[in-house]
Structures are given as structure tokens and as C-alpha cells.
Amino acid sequence: MRILILNPNTTEPVTGLLTAAARTVASPGTELVPLTASRGVPYLATRAEAQIGGAIAIEMLAEHHGEADAAIIAAFGDPGLFGARELFDIPVIGMSEAAMLTACLLGRRFAIITFTAALTGWYRDCVEMHGLGERCCAVRALEQSFASIAEVQEEKEELLVALANKAVNEDEAEVVILGGAPLAGLASRVRERVAVPLVDPIAAAVKQAEALVTLSPRKAVAGAFRRPAAKPTRGLPDKLAAWIEHRDIASAAE
């Protein structure tokens, strides 16, 4: 199977971190196709940037969904996830949702640990968006600045481990999620230094993508996630416009 890893920010080294971590858990025969946004911001950190990133993720999916069996929106916070599921006919997995659902299989209460306080409001919104507020006991973030988004996990490793253990001791977290695409791969490296299970969001997303492809669910034709009716567009990228206008269906009927 082919799985798209869609990084809706512009930092290629972060896409590399995500892909390397994903490959450690991908099954034999699973091909991972990494894609990085060609425009936007270096990393998504605010609600406004998440809206921008979500639109870019949907544009990327419109361009490439026909080449893959599933797609992962590889930004913690799941920008554009519900819209992508509504529009496209392949399984679309959000890293946050995948991580939180995996955490729910490992314990009753999970905490999210991340590398900058700018992310916490958006991440709390994401928890509520997925209906998991009662299972999330904390969203904690480092307060210090960092030098490089691509190297933040190495720079802040000790502090992130300490913060994870603080969530265990003070918030009674039974599982810890290391949130944020730049932290991809860190969980496997520090797992023995935290007293509860750690979840790497991209690893969880890859395994759930593989499971959904294997299960082969049909695309909804009723309810909130059915494909919207055709609508005219103006100024959108051609592949996205074609999909919204149902030009694919018109071509198939000719």
C-alpha cells in the first residue's frame, strides 16, 4: 500500500524526521510518500496558522490522493482533517487523533507534552474536537525558546523527558503523547526514561492507516462525511477545483 505523509508546513527537515520515524513501524510492502508544503509557515503553532495549514493540506491531497491508498496529515493538531475526510475517498488520518486513540488503548488518562507554549491552546482545541477532553489530564509545554525547529528534540530532550515525568507524577497521566511533528522519533529514543507508555503520533498514524486500508471501508454516501455536492469555484488550484466541481464524475460519464 502507499501512504502519503503530508507535512503542511514548509520545513523539509521536519518531513525527514516524520518519514524516518514512520519507516521504523511501517509494515513490509508499505510505501511512504513524503510531501512538504510549498508555501505557508515553517511550523504551525497557532489557530490562525492551523487554518492556513489545513487549507494547504487539502490542496496537497487534491493533487496527490489518487496516487495513494491512505493519507496522514502530519501535523499535531490535525489541521484540515475533517474537511479532508469529507472531500476525499481514501482514509485520511490525523496524527493527533491517532495518537490520542492509541493512548486510550494504553490507559485511562493521557497527557500531551510539547516543545513550546504557543501550541497549547490549539492542542487543547484539538482534544475537544475529537471528544477526548475527559481522557486528557494535561497539555504541558516547555517555556524556553529554542534555536531550531528541526533540532528542537535534541536541544530539549532532557527537559521534555522531565516534563513527561512531571505529568505522570503531578497530573496522574497513565500515557504520555509527545506532540508536535518536530518531535517525531523521540518517543522510541527516550521510552525507558519515562515511567508510563509514550506514544509517537506519526508511528500511531502509520499503523492506523495500514489498518484502515486493510479493512477497506467504503466512502460515506450519507451523513456528515459524504462528499459534498458539486459547486462552482473561482481561483482555486485546478486539481482542487476539479474535485469540488465533480469534474472527475463528469469525465467518467462521458
mmCIF file of C-alpha atoms in Angstrom:
data_model
loop_
_atom_site.group_PDB
_atom_site.id
_atom_site.type_symbol
_atom_site.label_atom_id
_atom_site.label_comp_id
_atom_site.label_asym_id
_atom_site.label_seq_id
_atom_site.Cartn_x
_atom_site.Cartn_y
_atom_site.Cartn_z
ATOM 1 C CA MET A 1 0.000 0.000 0.000
ATOM 2 C CA ARG A 2 1.015 3.640 -0.499
ATOM 3 C CA ILE A 3 0.532 6.152 2.310
ATOM 4 C CA LEU A 4 1.016 9.894 1.849
ATOM 5 C CA ILE A 5 2.731 11.758 4.687
ATOM 6 C CA LEU A 6 1.530 15.324 4.206
ATOM 7 C CA ASN A 7 3.543 17.912 6.122
ATOM 8 C CA PRO A 8 1.542 21.165 5.834
ATOM 9 C CA ASN A 9 4.483 23.332 6.853
ATOM 10 C CA THR A 10 7.491 24.313 4.793
ATOM 11 C CA THR A 11 10.339 22.731 6.785
ATOM 12 C CA GLU A 12 11.800 19.844 4.773
ATOM 13 C CA PRO A 13 13.930 18.512 7.666
ATOM 14 C CA VAL A 14 10.750 18.033 9.738
ATOM 15 C CA THR A 15 9.308 15.966 6.884
ATOM 16 C CA GLY A 16 12.506 13.926 7.076
ATOM 17 C CA LEU A 17 12.040 13.345 10.813
ATOM 18 C CA LEU A 18 8.439 12.272 10.260
ATOM 19 C CA THR A 19 9.337 9.902 7.445
ATOM 20 C CA ALA A 20 12.238 8.329 9.319
ATOM 21 C CA ALA A 21 10.070 7.684 12.378
ATOM 22 C CA ALA A 22 7.256 6.344 10.192
ATOM 23 C CA ARG A 23 9.559 3.898 8.427
ATOM 24 C CA THR A 24 10.552 2.257 11.723
ATOM 25 C CA VAL A 25 6.987 0.967 12.186
ATOM 26 C CA ALA A 26 5.707 0.592 8.607
ATOM 27 C CA SER A 27 4.949 -2.958 7.527
ATOM 28 C CA PRO A 28 6.890 -4.640 4.719
ATOM 29 C CA GLY A 29 5.314 -3.574 1.461
ATOM 30 C CA THR A 30 4.076 -0.232 2.785
ATOM 31 C CA GLU A 31 5.437 2.647 0.708
ATOM 32 C CA LEU A 32 5.579 6.010 2.425
ATOM 33 C CA VAL A 33 5.340 9.078 0.190
ATOM 34 C CA PRO A 34 6.528 12.243 1.991
ATOM 35 C CA LEU A 35 5.259 15.621 0.820
ATOM 36 C CA THR A 36 6.137 19.075 2.180
ATOM 37 C CA ALA A 37 4.056 22.221 1.721
ATOM 38 C CA SER A 38 5.499 24.565 -0.900
ATOM 39 C CA ARG A 39 4.081 27.626 0.856
ATOM 40 C CA GLY A 40 2.979 28.590 4.332
ATOM 41 C CA VAL A 41 4.961 28.822 7.569
ATOM 42 C CA PRO A 42 7.984 26.896 8.906
ATOM 43 C CA TYR A 43 5.865 25.247 11.595
ATOM 44 C CA LEU A 44 2.228 25.531 12.645
ATOM 45 C CA ALA A 45 1.819 26.918 16.153
ATOM 46 C CA THR A 46 -1.375 28.977 16.341
ATOM 47 C CA ARG A 47 -5.037 28.612 15.468
ATOM 48 C CA ALA A 48 -4.624 31.003 12.526
ATOM 49 C CA GLU A 49 -1.643 29.053 11.187
ATOM 50 C CA ALA A 50 -3.632 25.833 11.627
ATOM 51 C CA GLN A 51 -6.377 27.236 9.389
ATOM 52 C CA ILE A 52 -3.784 28.089 6.744
ATOM 53 C CA GLY A 53 -2.114 24.686 7.100
ATOM 54 C CA GLY A 54 -5.449 22.896 6.838
ATOM 55 C CA ALA A 55 -6.232 24.570 3.534
ATOM 56 C CA ILE A 56 -2.768 23.701 2.244
ATOM 57 C CA ALA A 57 -3.176 20.072 3.362
ATOM 58 C CA ILE A 58 -6.438 19.824 1.412
ATOM 59 C CA GLU A 59 -4.761 21.306 -1.671
ATOM 60 C CA MET A 60 -1.947 18.733 -1.328
ATOM 61 C CA LEU A 61 -4.491 15.934 -1.039
ATOM 62 C CA ALA A 62 -6.358 17.131 -4.101
ATOM 63 C CA GLU A 63 -3.090 16.931 -6.039
ATOM 64 C CA HIS A 64 -1.986 13.511 -4.808
ATOM 65 C CA HIS A 65 -4.851 11.468 -3.328
ATOM 66 C CA GLY A 66 -5.313 9.467 -6.494
ATOM 67 C CA GLU A 67 -1.772 8.101 -6.110
ATOM 68 C CA ALA A 68 -2.286 6.585 -2.649
ATOM 69 C CA ASP A 69 -4.354 4.225 -0.531
ATOM 70 C CA ALA A 70 -4.374 6.488 2.545
ATOM 71 C CA ALA A 71 -3.015 9.817 3.732
ATOM 72 C CA ILE A 72 -1.707 11.169 7.029
ATOM 73 C CA ILE A 73 -1.972 14.871 7.842
ATOM 74 C CA ALA A 74 1.390 15.046 9.575
ATOM 75 C CA ALA A 75 0.861 17.996 11.901
ATOM 76 C CA PHE A 76 -0.157 17.554 15.505
ATOM 77 C CA GLY A 77 -3.458 19.400 15.828
ATOM 78 C CA ASP A 78 -4.921 17.745 12.693
ATOM 79 C CA PRO A 79 -5.383 20.849 10.503
ATOM 80 C CA GLY A 80 -7.917 20.260 7.736
ATOM 81 C CA LEU A 81 -8.673 16.699 8.871
ATOM 82 C CA PHE A 82 -12.464 16.743 8.883
ATOM 83 C CA GLY A 83 -12.637 18.657 5.611
ATOM 84 C CA ALA A 84 -10.256 16.179 4.001
ATOM 85 C CA ARG A 85 -12.349 13.235 5.186
ATOM 86 C CA GLU A 86 -15.437 14.900 3.797
ATOM 87 C CA LEU A 87 -13.920 15.537 0.365
ATOM 88 C CA PHE A 88 -11.751 12.540 -0.431
ATOM 89 C CA ASP A 89 -12.424 8.852 -0.850
ATOM 90 C CA ILE A 90 -9.284 7.418 0.769
ATOM 91 C CA PRO A 91 -8.789 7.113 4.547
ATOM 92 C CA VAL A 92 -7.286 10.324 5.963
ATOM 93 C CA ILE A 93 -5.628 10.014 9.366
ATOM 94 C CA GLY A 94 -4.738 12.847 11.725
ATOM 95 C CA MET A 95 -1.621 12.427 13.865
ATOM 96 C CA SER A 96 -3.312 13.865 16.951
ATOM 97 C CA GLU A 97 -6.393 11.687 16.716
ATOM 98 C CA ALA A 98 -4.290 8.595 16.013
ATOM 99 C CA ALA A 99 -2.042 9.334 18.992
ATOM 100 C CA MET A 100 -4.938 10.004 21.362
ATOM 101 C CA LEU A 101 -6.888 6.918 20.320
ATOM 102 C CA THR A 102 -3.749 4.824 20.742
ATOM 103 C CA ALA A 103 -3.201 6.365 24.178
ATOM 104 C CA CYS A 104 -6.768 5.410 25.113
ATOM 105 C CA LEU A 105 -5.856 1.772 24.435
ATOM 106 C CA LEU A 106 -2.948 2.018 26.878
ATOM 107 C CA GLY A 107 -4.502 3.856 29.823
ATOM 108 C CA ARG A 108 -7.459 5.887 31.023
ATOM 109 C CA ARG A 109 -5.716 9.282 31.264
ATOM 110 C CA PHE A 110 -3.190 10.718 28.864
ATOM 111 C CA ALA A 111 -1.095 13.883 28.828
ATOM 112 C CA ILE A 112 0.279 15.743 25.814
ATOM 113 C CA ILE A 113 3.814 17.111 26.109
ATOM 114 C CA THR A 114 5.167 19.575 23.565
ATOM 115 C CA PHE A 115 8.093 21.878 22.967
ATOM 116 C CA THR A 116 6.583 25.386 23.060
ATOM 117 C CA ALA A 117 3.755 27.041 24.978
ATOM 118 C CA ALA A 118 2.489 28.662 21.758
ATOM 119 C CA LEU A 119 0.963 25.291 20.822
ATOM 120 C CA THR A 120 -1.077 24.584 23.940
ATOM 121 C CA GLY A 121 -4.269 26.474 23.055
ATOM 122 C CA TRP A 122 -4.541 24.842 19.646
ATOM 123 C CA TYR A 123 -3.744 21.408 21.079
ATOM 124 C CA ARG A 124 -6.445 21.768 23.749
ATOM 125 C CA ASP A 125 -8.889 22.695 20.987
ATOM 126 C CA CYS A 126 -7.853 19.551 19.128
ATOM 127 C CA VAL A 127 -8.506 17.351 22.162
ATOM 128 C CA GLU A 128 -12.021 18.772 22.432
ATOM 129 C CA MET A 129 -12.570 18.487 18.667
ATOM 130 C CA HIS A 130 -12.057 14.745 18.966
ATOM 131 C CA GLY A 131 -14.287 14.436 22.045
ATOM 132 C CA LEU A 132 -11.489 13.280 24.335
ATOM 133 C CA GLY A 133 -11.437 16.049 26.917
ATOM 134 C CA GLU A 134 -12.340 13.674 29.752
ATOM 135 C CA ARG A 135 -9.423 11.382 28.904
ATOM 136 C CA CYS A 136 -6.792 14.157 28.646
ATOM 137 C CA CYS A 137 -5.433 15.130 32.056
ATOM 138 C CA ALA A 138 -2.922 17.760 30.890
ATOM 139 C CA VAL A 139 -1.367 19.617 27.981
ATOM 140 C CA ARG A 140 2.089 20.727 29.110
ATOM 141 C CA ALA A 141 4.735 22.651 27.187
ATOM 142 C CA LEU A 142 8.252 23.915 27.686
ATOM 143 C CA GLU A 143 8.520 27.631 28.371
ATOM 144 C CA GLN A 144 12.047 28.148 26.993
ATOM 145 C CA SER A 145 12.796 29.338 23.464
ATOM 146 C CA PHE A 146 14.530 27.005 21.017
ATOM 147 C CA ALA A 147 17.179 27.515 18.377
ATOM 148 C CA SER A 148 15.971 25.324 15.503
ATOM 149 C CA ILE A 149 12.622 23.708 14.757
ATOM 150 C CA ALA A 150 14.386 20.816 13.009
ATOM 151 C CA GLU A 151 16.650 20.133 16.001
ATOM 152 C CA VAL A 152 14.364 21.004 18.904
ATOM 153 C CA GLN A 153 14.024 17.413 20.080
ATOM 154 C CA GLU A 154 17.775 17.028 20.543
ATOM 155 C CA GLU A 155 18.106 20.502 22.047
ATOM 156 C CA LYS A 156 15.275 19.972 24.559
ATOM 157 C CA GLU A 157 15.404 16.213 25.115
ATOM 158 C CA GLU A 158 16.223 16.326 28.833
ATOM 159 C CA LEU A 159 13.589 18.985 29.523
ATOM 160 C CA LEU A 160 10.933 17.087 27.573
ATOM 161 C CA VAL A 161 11.652 13.885 29.486
ATOM 162 C CA ALA A 162 11.451 15.781 32.775
ATOM 163 C CA LEU A 163 8.157 17.366 31.722
ATOM 164 C CA ALA A 164 6.727 13.988 30.744
ATOM 165 C CA ASN A 165 7.586 12.549 34.142
ATOM 166 C CA LYS A 166 6.105 15.634 35.803
ATOM 167 C CA ALA A 167 2.822 14.913 34.017
ATOM 168 C CA VAL A 168 2.959 11.349 35.369
ATOM 169 C CA ASN A 169 3.682 12.446 38.940
ATOM 170 C CA GLU A 170 1.526 15.575 39.171
ATOM 171 C CA ASP A 171 -1.293 15.007 36.652
ATOM 172 C CA GLU A 172 -1.539 11.228 37.107
ATOM 173 C CA ALA A 173 -1.039 10.638 33.409
ATOM 174 C CA GLU A 174 -1.078 6.950 32.544
ATOM 175 C CA VAL A 175 0.160 7.552 28.988
ATOM 176 C CA VAL A 176 2.173 10.440 27.532
ATOM 177 C CA ILE A 177 1.956 11.688 23.944
ATOM 178 C CA LEU A 178 4.946 13.627 22.603
ATOM 179 C CA GLY A 179 3.055 16.142 20.494
ATOM 180 C CA GLY A 180 4.429 18.101 17.555
ATOM 181 C CA ALA A 181 5.850 16.950 14.237
ATOM 182 C CA PRO A 182 9.401 18.087 15.175
ATOM 183 C CA LEU A 183 9.356 15.505 17.998
ATOM 184 C CA ALA A 184 8.841 12.572 15.614
ATOM 185 C CA GLY A 185 11.047 9.651 16.634
ATOM 186 C CA LEU A 186 11.823 10.955 20.123
ATOM 187 C CA ALA A 187 9.466 8.553 21.907
ATOM 188 C CA SER A 188 11.405 5.453 20.874
ATOM 189 C CA ARG A 189 14.675 7.026 21.978
ATOM 190 C CA VAL A 190 13.555 8.033 25.493
ATOM 191 C CA ARG A 191 10.882 5.428 26.262
ATOM 192 C CA GLU A 192 12.856 3.822 29.107
ATOM 193 C CA ARG A 193 13.268 7.192 30.849
ATOM 194 C CA VAL A 194 9.546 7.844 31.321
ATOM 195 C CA ALA A 195 7.556 5.772 33.788
ATOM 196 C CA VAL A 196 4.499 5.197 31.539
ATOM 197 C CA PRO A 197 3.990 4.328 27.857
ATOM 198 C CA LEU A 198 4.982 7.006 25.346
ATOM 199 C CA VAL A 199 3.107 7.477 22.072
ATOM 200 C CA ASP A 200 4.766 8.819 18.924
ATOM 201 C CA PRO A 201 1.947 10.361 16.842
ATOM 202 C CA ILE A 202 3.382 9.562 13.410
ATOM 203 C CA ALA A 203 4.008 5.939 14.385
ATOM 204 C CA ALA A 204 0.442 5.617 15.654
ATOM 205 C CA ALA A 205 -0.885 7.249 12.480
ATOM 206 C CA VAL A 206 1.018 4.866 10.177
ATOM 207 C CA LYS A 207 -0.295 1.771 11.939
ATOM 208 C CA GLN A 208 -3.866 3.087 11.905
ATOM 209 C CA ALA A 209 -3.559 3.995 8.233
ATOM 210 C CA GLU A 210 -2.393 0.469 7.455
ATOM 211 C CA ALA A 211 -5.297 -0.972 9.442
ATOM 212 C CA LEU A 212 -7.882 1.144 7.638
ATOM 213 C CA VAL A 213 -6.520 0.263 4.219
ATOM 214 C CA THR A 214 -6.671 -3.414 5.164
ATOM 215 C CA LEU A 215 -10.248 -3.058 6.456
ATOM 216 C CA SER A 216 -11.218 -1.270 3.211
ATOM 217 C CA PRO A 217 -14.150 0.805 4.497
ATOM 218 C CA ARG A 218 -16.449 2.360 1.911
ATOM 219 C CA LYS A 219 -16.595 6.112 1.465
ATOM 220 C CA ALA A 220 -19.675 7.547 3.189
ATOM 221 C CA VAL A 221 -22.534 8.404 0.836
ATOM 222 C CA ALA A 222 -24.748 9.688 3.657
ATOM 223 C CA GLY A 223 -24.195 11.720 6.780
ATOM 224 C CA ALA A 224 -21.743 14.450 7.645
ATOM 225 C CA PHE A 225 -18.754 12.928 5.832
ATOM 226 C CA ARG A 226 -20.347 12.206 2.476
ATOM 227 C CA ARG A 227 -18.766 14.009 -0.455
ATOM 228 C CA PRO A 228 -20.409 17.450 -0.862
ATOM 229 C CA ALA A 229 -22.485 18.186 -3.935
ATOM 230 C CA ALA A 230 -20.735 19.812 -6.877
ATOM 231 C CA LYS A 231 -20.212 23.552 -6.632
ATOM 232 C CA PRO A 232 -18.578 26.106 -8.949
ATOM 233 C CA THR A 233 -15.236 27.539 -7.838
ATOM 234 C CA ARG A 234 -13.084 30.544 -8.594
ATOM 235 C CA GLY A 235 -9.317 30.920 -8.240
ATOM 236 C CA LEU A 236 -8.594 27.547 -6.630
ATOM 237 C CA PRO A 237 -5.762 25.230 -7.751
ATOM 238 C CA ASP A 238 -7.045 23.220 -10.693
ATOM 239 C CA LYS A 239 -6.940 19.783 -9.047
ATOM 240 C CA LEU A 240 -8.867 21.028 -6.024
ATOM 241 C CA ALA A 241 -11.341 22.927 -8.185
ATOM 242 C CA ALA A 242 -11.904 19.838 -10.326
ATOM 243 C CA TRP A 243 -12.633 17.732 -7.264
ATOM 244 C CA ILE A 244 -15.054 20.253 -5.736
ATOM 245 C CA GLU A 245 -16.797 20.716 -9.088
ATOM 246 C CA HIS A 246 -17.013 16.898 -9.593
ATOM 247 C CA ARG A 247 -15.246 17.145 -12.925
ATOM 248 C CA ASP A 248 -13.942 13.625 -12.274
ATOM 249 C CA ILE A 249 -17.508 12.316 -12.296
ATOM 250 C CA ALA A 250 -18.368 14.266 -15.435
ATOM 251 C CA SER A 251 -15.317 12.831 -17.197
ATOM 252 C CA ALA A 252 -16.198 9.290 -16.135
ATOM 253 C CA ALA A 253 -19.725 9.696 -17.510
ATOM 254 C CA GLU A 254 -18.548 10.774 -20.979
#
